[in-house]
mmCIF file of C-alpha atoms in Angstrom:
data_model
loop_
_atom_site.group_PDB
_atom_site.id
_atom_site.type_symbol
_atom_site.label_atom_id
_atom_site.label_comp_id
_atom_site.label_asym_id
_atom_site.label_seq_id
_atom_site.Cartn_x
_atom_site.Cartn_y
_atom_site.Cartn_z
ATOM 1 C CA THR S 17 0.000 0.000 0.000
ATOM 2 C CA ASN S 18 2.982 2.329 0.526
ATOM 3 C CA GLY S 19 6.446 2.891 -0.872
ATOM 4 C CA TRP S 20 9.365 4.334 1.083
ATOM 5 C CA GLN S 21 12.510 6.367 0.434
ATOM 6 C CA LEU S 22 14.915 6.866 3.339
ATOM 7 C CA GLY S 23 17.800 9.324 3.413
ATOM 8 C CA GLY S 24 19.505 10.661 0.340
ATOM 9 C CA ASN S 25 21.808 13.443 -0.804
ATOM 10 C CA VAL S 26 21.178 17.168 -0.378
ATOM 11 C CA GLY S 27 24.044 19.492 -1.230
ATOM 12 C CA GLY S 28 26.593 16.690 -0.878
ATOM 13 C CA ASN S 29 25.385 15.693 2.587
ATOM 14 C CA GLY S 30 23.497 12.604 3.725
ATOM 15 C CA VAL S 31 20.033 13.309 5.172
ATOM 16 C CA THR S 32 17.805 11.406 7.592
ATOM 17 C CA THR S 33 14.473 12.246 5.954
ATOM 18 C CA ALA S 34 11.900 9.516 5.279
ATOM 19 C CA HIS S 35 9.306 9.885 2.527
ATOM 20 C CA LYS S 36 6.197 7.726 2.266
ATOM 21 C CA LEU S 37 4.375 7.267 -1.047
ATOM 22 C CA VAL S 38 0.720 6.275 -0.634
ATOM 23 C CA TYR S 39 -0.089 4.267 -3.753
ATOM 24 C CA SER S 40 -3.875 4.729 -3.564
ATOM 25 C CA THR S 41 -3.590 8.530 -3.740
ATOM 26 C CA ASP S 42 -0.314 8.909 -5.647
ATOM 27 C CA THR S 43 0.926 11.293 -2.955
ATOM 28 C CA THR S 44 4.237 11.518 -1.136
ATOM 29 C CA ALA S 45 4.905 13.176 2.221
ATOM 30 C CA THR S 46 7.641 13.190 4.832
ATOM 31 C CA GLU S 47 7.155 10.725 7.695
ATOM 32 C CA THR S 48 9.365 11.907 10.575
ATOM 33 C CA ASP S 49 8.754 8.801 12.738
ATOM 34 C CA ALA S 50 10.522 6.796 10.040
ATOM 35 C CA ASP S 51 13.563 9.101 9.685
ATOM 36 C CA LEU S 52 16.971 7.404 9.763
ATOM 37 C CA ASP S 53 19.043 7.721 12.954
ATOM 38 C CA THR S 54 21.896 9.319 10.989
ATOM 39 C CA GLY S 55 22.025 11.071 7.648
ATOM 40 C CA ARG S 56 22.944 8.670 4.870
ATOM 41 C CA ARG S 57 23.476 8.739 1.144
ATOM 42 C CA GLU S 58 24.758 6.112 -1.279
ATOM 43 C CA HIS S 59 23.151 3.418 0.886
ATOM 44 C CA SER S 60 21.065 0.521 -0.404
ATOM 45 C CA MET S 61 17.521 -0.448 0.504
ATOM 46 C CA MET S 62 15.351 -3.547 0.220
ATOM 47 C CA SER S 63 12.196 -4.971 1.764
ATOM 48 C CA ASP S 64 10.685 -8.306 2.664
ATOM 49 C CA GLY S 65 7.722 -7.316 0.524
ATOM 50 C CA SER S 66 5.124 -6.358 3.116
ATOM 51 C CA THR S 67 6.358 -5.977 6.711
ATOM 52 C CA ASN S 68 9.812 -4.381 6.957
ATOM 53 C CA GLY S 69 12.338 -2.423 4.946
ATOM 54 C CA TYR S 70 16.104 -2.331 5.463
ATOM 55 C CA SER S 71 18.581 0.467 4.711
ATOM 56 C CA SER S 72 22.223 -0.647 4.760
ATOM 57 C CA GLY S 73 25.683 0.780 4.217
ATOM 58 C CA GLY S 74 26.325 4.164 2.738
ATOM 59 C CA GLU S 75 28.768 7.019 2.516
ATOM 60 C CA GLY S 76 31.943 6.470 4.487
ATOM 61 C CA GLY S 77 31.730 2.718 3.969
ATOM 62 C CA VAL S 78 29.563 2.065 7.016
ATOM 63 C CA SER S 79 28.145 -1.381 7.743
ATOM 64 C CA VAL S 80 25.082 -0.129 9.658
ATOM 65 C CA THR S 81 21.595 -1.422 8.868
ATOM 66 C CA GLU S 82 18.429 0.355 9.949
ATOM 67 C CA LYS S 83 15.070 -1.413 9.898
ATOM 68 C CA LEU S 84 11.823 0.323 8.963
ATOM 69 C CA ILE S 85 8.687 -1.309 10.379
ATOM 70 C CA PHE S 86 5.980 -0.441 7.852
ATOM 71 C CA ALA S 87 3.031 -0.792 10.257
ATOM 72 C CA THR S 88 4.207 1.739 12.854
ATOM 73 C CA PRO S 89 6.170 3.348 10.872
ATOM 74 C CA ALA S 90 9.397 3.571 12.845
ATOM 75 C CA THR S 91 13.061 3.165 11.934
ATOM 76 C CA ALA S 92 15.868 2.042 14.249
ATOM 77 C CA ALA S 93 19.330 0.482 14.090
ATOM 78 C CA HIS S 94 19.214 -3.291 13.662
ATOM 79 C CA THR S 95 22.698 -4.629 14.413
ATOM 80 C CA ASP S 96 21.872 -8.299 13.645
ATOM 81 C CA ALA S 97 21.448 -7.220 10.026
ATOM 82 C CA ASP S 98 24.593 -5.065 9.730
ATOM 83 C CA LEU S 99 26.683 -5.733 6.617
ATOM 84 C CA SER S 100 29.643 -8.125 6.880
ATOM 85 C CA SER S 101 31.857 -5.231 5.730
ATOM 86 C CA GLY S 102 31.235 -1.528 5.351
ATOM 87 C CA ARG S 103 30.505 -0.363 1.811
ATOM 88 C CA LEU S 104 28.287 1.817 -0.324
ATOM 89 C CA LEU S 105 26.663 1.812 -3.770
ATOM 90 C CA MET S 106 25.673 -1.881 -3.643
ATOM 91 C CA GLY S 107 23.345 -3.792 -5.905
ATOM 92 C CA VAL S 108 20.254 -5.116 -4.110
ATOM 93 C CA VAL S 109 17.772 -7.849 -4.928
ATOM 94 C CA SER S 110 15.122 -9.600 -2.822
ATOM 95 C CA ASN S 111 12.654 -12.386 -3.477
ATOM 96 C CA GLY S 112 10.143 -10.253 -1.532
ATOM 97 C CA ASP S 113 9.403 -13.038 0.940
ATOM 98 C CA THR S 114 12.224 -14.954 2.643
ATOM 99 C CA HIS S 115 15.572 -13.312 1.859
ATOM 100 C CA GLY S 116 17.532 -10.780 -0.127
ATOM 101 C CA TYR S 117 21.108 -9.866 -1.062
ATOM 102 C CA TYR S 118 23.402 -6.852 -0.930
ATOM 103 C CA LEU S 119 25.868 -7.333 -3.798
ATOM 104 C CA GLY S 120 29.243 -5.779 -4.482
ATOM 105 C CA GLY S 121 29.613 -2.104 -3.736
ATOM 106 C CA TYR S 122 32.462 0.237 -3.023
ATOM 107 C CA ALA S 123 34.859 0.106 -0.060
ATOM 108 C CA GLY S 124 37.904 2.042 -1.284
ATOM 109 C CA ASP S 125 37.614 0.023 -4.496
ATOM 110 C CA GLU S 126 34.859 -2.054 -6.069
ATOM 111 C CA THR S 127 34.115 -5.321 -4.275
ATOM 112 C CA ALA S 128 32.490 -8.634 -5.217
ATOM 113 C CA VAL S 129 31.196 -9.426 -1.699
ATOM 114 C CA ALA S 130 27.617 -10.670 -1.239
ATOM 115 C CA ASP S 131 25.637 -10.515 2.000
ATOM 116 C CA LYS S 132 22.355 -12.389 2.481
ATOM 117 C CA ILE S 133 19.626 -11.178 4.813
ATOM 118 C CA THR S 134 17.141 -13.782 6.056
ATOM 119 C CA PHE S 135 13.880 -11.988 6.805
ATOM 120 C CA SER S 136 12.394 -14.522 9.264
ATOM 121 C CA THR S 137 15.369 -14.164 11.631
ATOM 122 C CA GLU S 138 16.324 -10.635 10.564
ATOM 123 C CA THR S 139 19.968 -11.654 10.405
ATOM 124 C CA LEU S 140 22.580 -10.950 7.783
ATOM 125 C CA ALA S 141 25.764 -12.833 6.912
ATOM 126 C CA ALA S 142 28.293 -13.040 4.094
ATOM 127 C CA GLU S 143 27.153 -15.505 1.398
ATOM 128 C CA THR S 144 30.152 -16.467 -0.724
ATOM 129 C CA ASP S 145 28.047 -18.532 -3.176
ATOM 130 C CA ALA S 146 26.355 -15.274 -4.171
ATOM 131 C CA ASN S 147 29.568 -13.256 -4.636
ATOM 132 C CA LEU S 148 29.830 -11.435 -7.952
ATOM 133 C CA ASP S 149 32.304 -12.821 -10.482
ATOM 134 C CA THR S 150 33.569 -9.271 -11.090
ATOM 135 C CA ALA S 151 33.965 -6.600 -8.401
ATOM 136 C CA THR S 152 31.232 -4.054 -9.189
ATOM 137 C CA SER S 153 29.604 -0.996 -7.625
ATOM 138 C CA HIS S 154 26.927 1.443 -8.833
ATOM 139 C CA MET S 155 24.683 -1.386 -10.132
ATOM 140 C CA MET S 156 21.263 -0.564 -11.528
ATOM 141 C CA ALA S 157 18.134 -1.556 -9.574
ATOM 142 C CA GLY S 158 17.603 -5.272 -8.998
ATOM 143 C CA ALA S 159 14.664 -7.225 -10.379
ATOM 144 C CA SER S 160 13.117 -10.466 -9.170
ATOM 145 C CA ASP S 161 10.459 -12.947 -10.211
ATOM 146 C CA GLY S 162 10.517 -14.609 -6.757
ATOM 147 C CA THR S 163 12.635 -17.512 -8.020
ATOM 148 C CA ASN S 164 15.618 -15.650 -9.467
ATOM 149 C CA GLY S 165 17.058 -12.197 -8.938
ATOM 150 C CA TYR S 166 18.973 -10.042 -11.391
ATOM 151 C CA VAL S 167 21.291 -7.045 -11.103
ATOM 152 C CA ALA S 168 23.020 -5.422 -14.058
ATOM 153 C CA GLY S 169 25.382 -2.696 -15.073
ATOM 154 C CA GLY S 170 27.673 -0.772 -12.755
ATOM 155 C CA ARG S 171 31.259 0.334 -12.448
ATOM 156 C CA ILE S 172 34.036 -2.267 -12.321
ATOM 157 C CA SER S 173 37.503 -2.051 -10.706
ATOM 158 C CA ASP S 174 39.267 -0.420 -13.657
ATOM 159 C CA GLY S 175 36.735 2.447 -13.516
ATOM 160 C CA SER S 176 34.898 1.440 -16.686
ATOM 161 C CA VAL S 177 31.142 0.971 -16.863
ATOM 162 C CA THR S 178 29.656 -2.411 -17.728
ATOM 163 C CA ALA S 179 26.422 -3.800 -19.188
ATOM 164 C CA ALA S 180 26.938 -7.217 -17.544
ATOM 165 C CA ALA S 181 24.028 -8.905 -15.763
ATOM 166 C CA HIS S 182 24.199 -11.311 -12.819
ATOM 167 C CA LYS S 183 21.542 -13.870 -11.905
ATOM 168 C CA ILE S 184 21.029 -15.259 -8.388
ATOM 169 C CA VAL S 185 19.030 -18.447 -7.930
ATOM 170 C CA PHE S 186 17.258 -17.805 -4.618
ATOM 171 C CA ALA S 187 16.924 -21.499 -3.722
ATOM 172 C CA THR S 188 20.683 -22.145 -3.901
ATOM 173 C CA ASP S 189 22.263 -18.669 -3.458
ATOM 174 C CA ALA S 190 24.212 -19.356 -6.675
ATOM 175 C CA ASN S 191 25.225 -16.225 -8.566
ATOM 176 C CA ALA S 192 26.571 -16.242 -12.111
ATOM 177 C CA ALA S 193 26.917 -13.974 -15.112
ATOM 178 C CA GLU S 194 23.786 -14.103 -17.282
ATOM 179 C CA THR S 195 24.806 -12.716 -20.667
ATOM 180 C CA ASP S 196 21.304 -13.050 -22.140
ATOM 181 C CA ALA S 197 20.166 -10.466 -19.562
ATOM 182 C CA ASP S 198 22.987 -7.961 -20.207
ATOM 183 C CA LEU S 199 21.883 -4.361 -20.673
ATOM 184 C CA GLY S 200 21.772 -3.004 -24.208
ATOM 185 C CA THR S 201 24.388 -0.426 -23.249
ATOM 186 C CA ALA S 202 26.816 -0.017 -20.366
ATOM 187 C CA LEU S 203 25.110 1.881 -17.509
ATOM 188 C CA LYS S 204 25.692 2.676 -13.861
ATOM 189 C CA SER S 205 23.633 4.332 -11.164
ATOM 190 C CA SER S 206 24.794 7.730 -10.000
#
């Protein structure tokens, strides 16, 4: 029923502001009860589909995760779901039900690290089976059909931009290049 945007970049600074989009009215407004504890930009967000949202990482290479409870709405630090290593500009994909992944990102250089969050236990851990085959940050938005997840594009270690796509099989955590899903042109998020 609602969509959420937490934090962001204003004048080069991370902000705490939460915005709630009410789908039935197509309106967006600030929701101060859901503001982040600290201003963040270049972080990554995902949800379990209906109950909670998670904002992780961000500028400065932090590993912090904050959980947004949609029903209340309230946001607070959730240390059991902190990233295995601090980074920013990660790719994100979730099956919208049981688990999701933070992929790659930037921590002084691009990284291939994958972290898996299990929604039922609200815990996060490194998942090496889901690591990217190429260290990548700035990936485009993830997409999922509930069985497989896809992320594409981004910036790789040599600074170039790629069109490469990666597919994660949710049942096995296996991640591999999926050339049939590559973007038509090399793109990265800003």
